Amino acid sequence: MEAFVRHQGTVAPLDRANVDTDQIIPKQFLKSIRRTGFGDNLFDAWRYLDEGEIGKNANERRINHDFVLNEPRYAGASILLARDNFGCGSSREHAVWALQEYGFRCVIAPSFADIFFNNSLKNRLLLVVFSKEDVDELFRFVDREAGYALDVDLGMQTVRGPGFEARFDIEPQRKRLLMQGLDDIGATLAYADTIREFESRHRRAVPWVFARDGNAA
Amino acid sequence: MAGQTVYDKIWDAHVVAERDDGMTILYVDRHLLHEVTSPQAFEGLAMAGRAPWRADANLATPDHNVPTTNRARGIDGIEDPVAREQVVVLDDNCKRFGIEQFEMTDRRQGIVHVIGPEQGATLPGMTIVCGDSHTSTHGAFAALAHGIGTSEVEHVLATQCLVQRKSRNMRIVVDGELPPGTSAKDMILSIIRAIGTAGATGHAIEYAGDAVRSLSMEARMTLCNMSIEAGARAGLVAVDDTTLDYVHGRPFAPVGSMWNRAEDYWRTLVSDPDAHFDSELGLDANGIVPQVTWGTSPELVLGIDEEVPAPDDFADPAKRELCQRALEYMDLDPGTPIASVPVDRVFIGSCTNGRIEDLRAAARILTGRRVSPSVTQAMAVPGSGLVKHQAEQEGLDAIFRAAGFEWRDPGCSMCLAMNDDRLYPGERSAATSNRNFEGRQGHLGRTHLVSPAMAAAAAVEGHFVDVRELL
């Protein structure tokens, strides 16, 4: 898992509230049993004019030139600027995989949906929460200046760019997870003895939870 | 010590350890699996050379992309090779890792959130997770249940735990009595309209009040199911006689003296009178009318007697923008009475409204009536094989068929259109499911969320109509 420490990159604006995970990666791509191959289908229904299907060659698709990510000035952007409640809806982690595979390392918005927030953390996609005013200001900068870039420093908890500088809050434990890129499962398995102790207490307290046929073991 | 909420109590009973960094390792009692969000988790498990921590905590079934026709052939009946591979991989993983699965041809197969409660695999006081956001459904049993992503699916398989931060407590009190012709679906849509799709983000909701207490378990499941559409990962209802009556006698439920012991514990799963809630909302059920969503977010919803709004009706610029986009996508004009909007397809089913009471409510409206010739397709998709069987025992299938509905096999179906059940570009549905996002039911399809009775009424009239006129 690649850790997130500091990232500099250009910003693409997605000026819509409540962007749901069905938009980020539509359901037909969820049939894949792999963790990769989603980048070409990020925002599929907005990026292309034809209907996307798994295995369809992106180079043969009809591009929707009105969609912001298709504007040449935002090519290669690695920071996504978004609005309230980004990532709402379905729990599909494929949404995070698609954003990362497309090239995004960081999403900045006034708020994020809970499950998406957790999924992003697991994949070391940095989500920065800024006030609505700061986000508005960033939208103005990005609109005015082609190639507007930001320097996101997780250690310092700052985002800096031409005319902009702000600190963001992040819980220390989430920050550490992002910066270390540890194996989350390995970290929990370090508690294996504690889990086993809990489990045997729990089994005595609520034995029916462990039974499968109505009669506890 | 201050009183505790139901959520506090269940949380405390599952804390394995508080890590130094402030995160909690929380024990998971039940893990439900389906074909879409599990393959990468099993692959990760295998690649790391790990085994499931407790295989018998898991229960799996294919639901998201199984076809709802031609089921006798089992997996071979899945025409789409990509979908078929996913179901095959679930089969293989369950066999390899010793996980119980209700396979496609098993009569107990169905939507994962329908079969858990049906089997008694969902019990009060449990922590329940699944790689699906509508896991909140199981909160109806005073369980702490929520959706997780695929990395967390792998984490739960490997450790039987999740690393969590506790949510805040929110209570939504619905007093009064639901009027005839309205249902839990209208209640939850009214709640989402009041607080918005992010209104409960970061919270676990407890639904309380007389109107909630008088709901059946199935109706409570509908209510808790759409907690995620209000932003809450988990929503729950305290234990009462209704809960216990439903659970009693289910295949996985305790029996005999074990039942008595469980009941004693389960009875404690109510919020203490002095419990603290971080936020509260009150709603009067008497004022609820049948609801229809008009836009592309569940919060964009109207009473059947209302008109489609204009962007200027919203003070917040972001909401104005949302309204404008929704009007364009849904091809609706401001001021249009929602009752005049025609529908092309009608879908009755899903983890929100695919249970026996939902089918009965729709069949009551359809008895002696016919689907309007202007409706291209109307389908009823039972939530599980057992729901289907029971409906057939009650003769509901005959009512649906006589009315012109297709009577399908169980699965998620047109709720998210991963299989062949879908809207085509520009088509409009009346759907009993949970999301009206752009393209949710098919590329460029337009979804209106309603209750089962309202969906049946729309099928009969060919447009949305106040079901109270058809009672």
Tab-separated table of C-alpha atoms in Angstrom, chain B residues 260-409:
chain	number	residue	atom	x	y	z
B	260	ASN	CA	-34.772	-17.682	27.350
B	261	ARG	CA	-31.239	-16.560	28.086
B	262	ALA	CA	-31.032	-14.673	24.810
B	263	GLU	CA	-34.398	-13.038	25.406
B	264	ASP	CA	-33.283	-11.778	28.816
B	265	TYR	CA	-30.321	-10.104	27.155
B	266	TRP	CA	-32.194	-8.841	24.137
B	267	ARG	CA	-34.783	-7.145	26.366
B	268	THR	CA	-31.992	-4.850	27.591
B	269	LEU	CA	-31.425	-3.527	24.069
B	270	VAL	CA	-33.448	-0.351	24.529
B	271	SER	CA	-32.058	3.118	25.104
B	272	ASP	CA	-31.994	4.189	28.738
B	273	PRO	CA	-34.397	7.032	29.596
B	274	ASP	CA	-31.468	9.351	30.325
B	275	ALA	CA	-29.418	8.308	27.286
B	276	HIS	CA	-27.736	11.131	25.429
B	277	PHE	CA	-28.377	11.765	21.751
B	278	ASP	CA	-26.157	14.191	19.876
B	279	SER	CA	-29.039	15.213	17.667
B	280	GLU	CA	-32.763	14.603	17.527
B	281	LEU	CA	-35.513	14.972	14.970
B	282	GLY	CA	-39.244	14.717	15.513
B	283	LEU	CA	-41.786	13.849	12.866
B	284	ASP	CA	-45.558	13.439	12.953
B	285	ALA	CA	-46.676	10.303	11.121
B	286	ASN	CA	-50.239	11.599	10.829
B	287	GLY	CA	-49.054	14.161	8.290
B	288	ILE	CA	-47.273	11.673	5.997
B	289	VAL	CA	-48.730	11.269	2.514
B	290	PRO	CA	-47.605	8.825	-0.203
B	291	GLN	CA	-44.192	9.944	-1.471
B	292	VAL	CA	-42.639	9.985	-4.945
B	293	THR	CA	-39.058	11.054	-5.646
B	294	TRP	CA	-38.828	13.395	-8.617
B	295	GLY	CA	-35.043	13.936	-8.911
B	296	THR	CA	-31.699	12.171	-8.862
B	297	SER	CA	-31.136	12.138	-5.130
B	298	PRO	CA	-33.445	10.494	-2.582
B	299	GLU	CA	-33.915	13.874	-0.865
B	300	LEU	CA	-35.615	15.227	-3.973
B	301	VAL	CA	-39.000	13.850	-3.036
B	302	LEU	CA	-42.596	15.047	-3.102
B	303	GLY	CA	-45.928	14.153	-1.641
B	304	ILE	CA	-48.170	12.732	-4.378
B	305	ASP	CA	-50.279	15.905	-4.184
B	306	GLU	CA	-47.310	18.205	-4.917
B	307	GLU	CA	-45.656	19.699	-7.972
B	308	VAL	CA	-42.097	19.439	-9.265
B	309	PRO	CA	-40.123	22.362	-7.806
B	310	ALA	CA	-38.179	25.077	-9.612
B	311	PRO	CA	-34.528	25.888	-8.868
B	312	ASP	CA	-35.639	29.192	-7.333
B	313	ASP	CA	-37.584	27.290	-4.692
B	314	PHE	CA	-34.232	26.451	-3.081
B	315	ALA	CA	-32.365	29.130	-1.118
B	316	ASP	CA	-28.995	27.346	-1.116
B	317	PRO	CA	-27.124	27.826	-4.433
B	318	ALA	CA	-25.825	24.247	-4.341
B	319	LYS	CA	-29.394	22.935	-3.978
B	320	ARG	CA	-30.524	25.196	-6.824
B	321	GLU	CA	-27.825	23.717	-9.013
B	322	LEU	CA	-28.796	20.197	-7.938
B	323	CYS	CA	-32.431	20.945	-8.756
B	324	GLN	CA	-31.531	22.312	-12.186
B	325	ARG	CA	-29.444	19.272	-13.064
B	326	ALA	CA	-32.122	16.923	-11.782
B	327	LEU	CA	-34.823	18.647	-13.830
B	328	GLU	CA	-32.732	18.220	-16.958
B	329	TYR	CA	-31.781	14.620	-16.305
B	330	MET	CA	-35.318	13.634	-15.329
B	331	ASP	CA	-36.797	15.647	-18.219
B	332	LEU	CA	-39.307	17.374	-15.968
B	333	ASP	CA	-40.598	20.945	-15.935
B	334	PRO	CA	-41.070	22.911	-12.729
B	335	GLY	CA	-44.704	23.060	-11.688
B	336	THR	CA	-45.599	19.666	-13.156
B	337	PRO	CA	-47.913	17.779	-10.802
B	338	ILE	CA	-45.985	14.617	-9.927
B	339	ALA	CA	-49.268	12.707	-10.308
B	340	SER	CA	-49.308	13.531	-14.018
B	341	VAL	CA	-45.918	11.969	-14.780
B	342	PRO	CA	-46.208	8.788	-16.884
B	343	VAL	CA	-44.127	5.660	-16.202
B	344	ASP	CA	-42.637	3.158	-18.658
B	345	ARG	CA	-41.572	0.362	-16.325
B	346	VAL	CA	-42.589	-0.674	-12.847
B	347	PHE	CA	-40.251	-2.544	-10.515
B	348	ILE	CA	-41.442	-4.090	-7.260
B	349	GLY	CA	-38.635	-5.695	-5.282
B	350	SER	CA	-35.187	-5.000	-3.740
B	351	CYS	CA	-33.791	-5.168	-0.196
B	352	THR	CA	-35.941	-2.142	0.577
B	353	ASN	CA	-39.296	-3.542	-0.516
B	354	GLY	CA	-38.951	-7.157	-1.656
B	355	ARG	CA	-40.523	-8.939	1.326
B	356	ILE	CA	-43.841	-10.703	1.678
B	357	GLU	CA	-45.674	-7.723	3.174
B	358	ASP	CA	-44.474	-5.568	0.288
B	359	LEU	CA	-45.804	-8.070	-2.233
B	360	ARG	CA	-49.105	-8.266	-0.344
B	361	ALA	CA	-49.437	-4.471	-0.316
B	362	ALA	CA	-48.910	-4.328	-4.068
B	363	ALA	CA	-51.193	-7.304	-4.739
B	364	ARG	CA	-53.988	-5.661	-2.741
B	365	ILE	CA	-53.948	-2.755	-5.207
B	366	LEU	CA	-53.608	-5.041	-8.237
B	367	THR	CA	-56.491	-7.350	-7.344
B	368	GLY	CA	-59.073	-7.094	-10.095
B	369	ARG	CA	-57.050	-4.494	-11.969
B	370	ARG	CA	-54.767	-4.521	-14.996
B	371	VAL	CA	-51.449	-2.894	-15.794
B	372	SER	CA	-52.035	0.074	-18.091
B	373	PRO	CA	-51.293	-0.628	-21.778
B	374	SER	CA	-49.011	2.416	-21.738
B	375	VAL	CA	-46.637	0.619	-19.357
B	376	THR	CA	-43.938	-1.330	-21.231
B	377	GLN	CA	-43.115	-3.719	-18.432
B	378	ALA	CA	-44.082	-4.367	-14.847
B	379	MET	CA	-42.150	-6.879	-12.782
B	380	ALA	CA	-42.378	-8.289	-9.309
B	381	VAL	CA	-39.117	-9.689	-7.985
B	382	PRO	CA	-39.405	-11.427	-4.597
B	383	GLY	CA	-36.509	-10.778	-2.227
B	384	SER	CA	-35.748	-14.459	-1.700
B	385	GLY	CA	-36.743	-17.934	-2.801
B	386	LEU	CA	-38.669	-18.358	0.443
B	387	VAL	CA	-40.525	-15.066	-0.042
B	388	LYS	CA	-41.395	-16.218	-3.539
B	389	HIS	CA	-42.612	-19.551	-2.255
B	390	GLN	CA	-44.754	-17.958	0.429
B	391	ALA	CA	-46.242	-15.496	-2.040
B	392	GLU	CA	-47.162	-18.397	-4.292
B	393	GLN	CA	-48.757	-20.236	-1.364
B	394	GLU	CA	-50.886	-17.149	-0.798
B	395	GLY	CA	-51.789	-16.874	-4.470
B	396	LEU	CA	-50.088	-13.501	-4.874
B	397	ASP	CA	-48.249	-14.642	-7.996
B	398	ALA	CA	-51.613	-15.274	-9.644
B	399	ILE	CA	-52.740	-11.739	-8.795
B	400	PHE	CA	-49.542	-10.228	-10.184
B	401	ARG	CA	-49.744	-12.340	-13.338
B	402	ALA	CA	-53.431	-11.653	-13.892
B	403	ALA	CA	-52.709	-7.940	-13.631
B	404	GLY	CA	-50.008	-8.229	-16.287
B	405	PHE	CA	-46.925	-8.294	-14.070
B	406	GLU	CA	-43.990	-10.587	-14.728
B	407	TRP	CA	-43.327	-12.887	-11.774
B	408	ARG	CA	-39.567	-13.229	-11.435
B	409	ASP	CA	-36.955	-15.125	-9.457
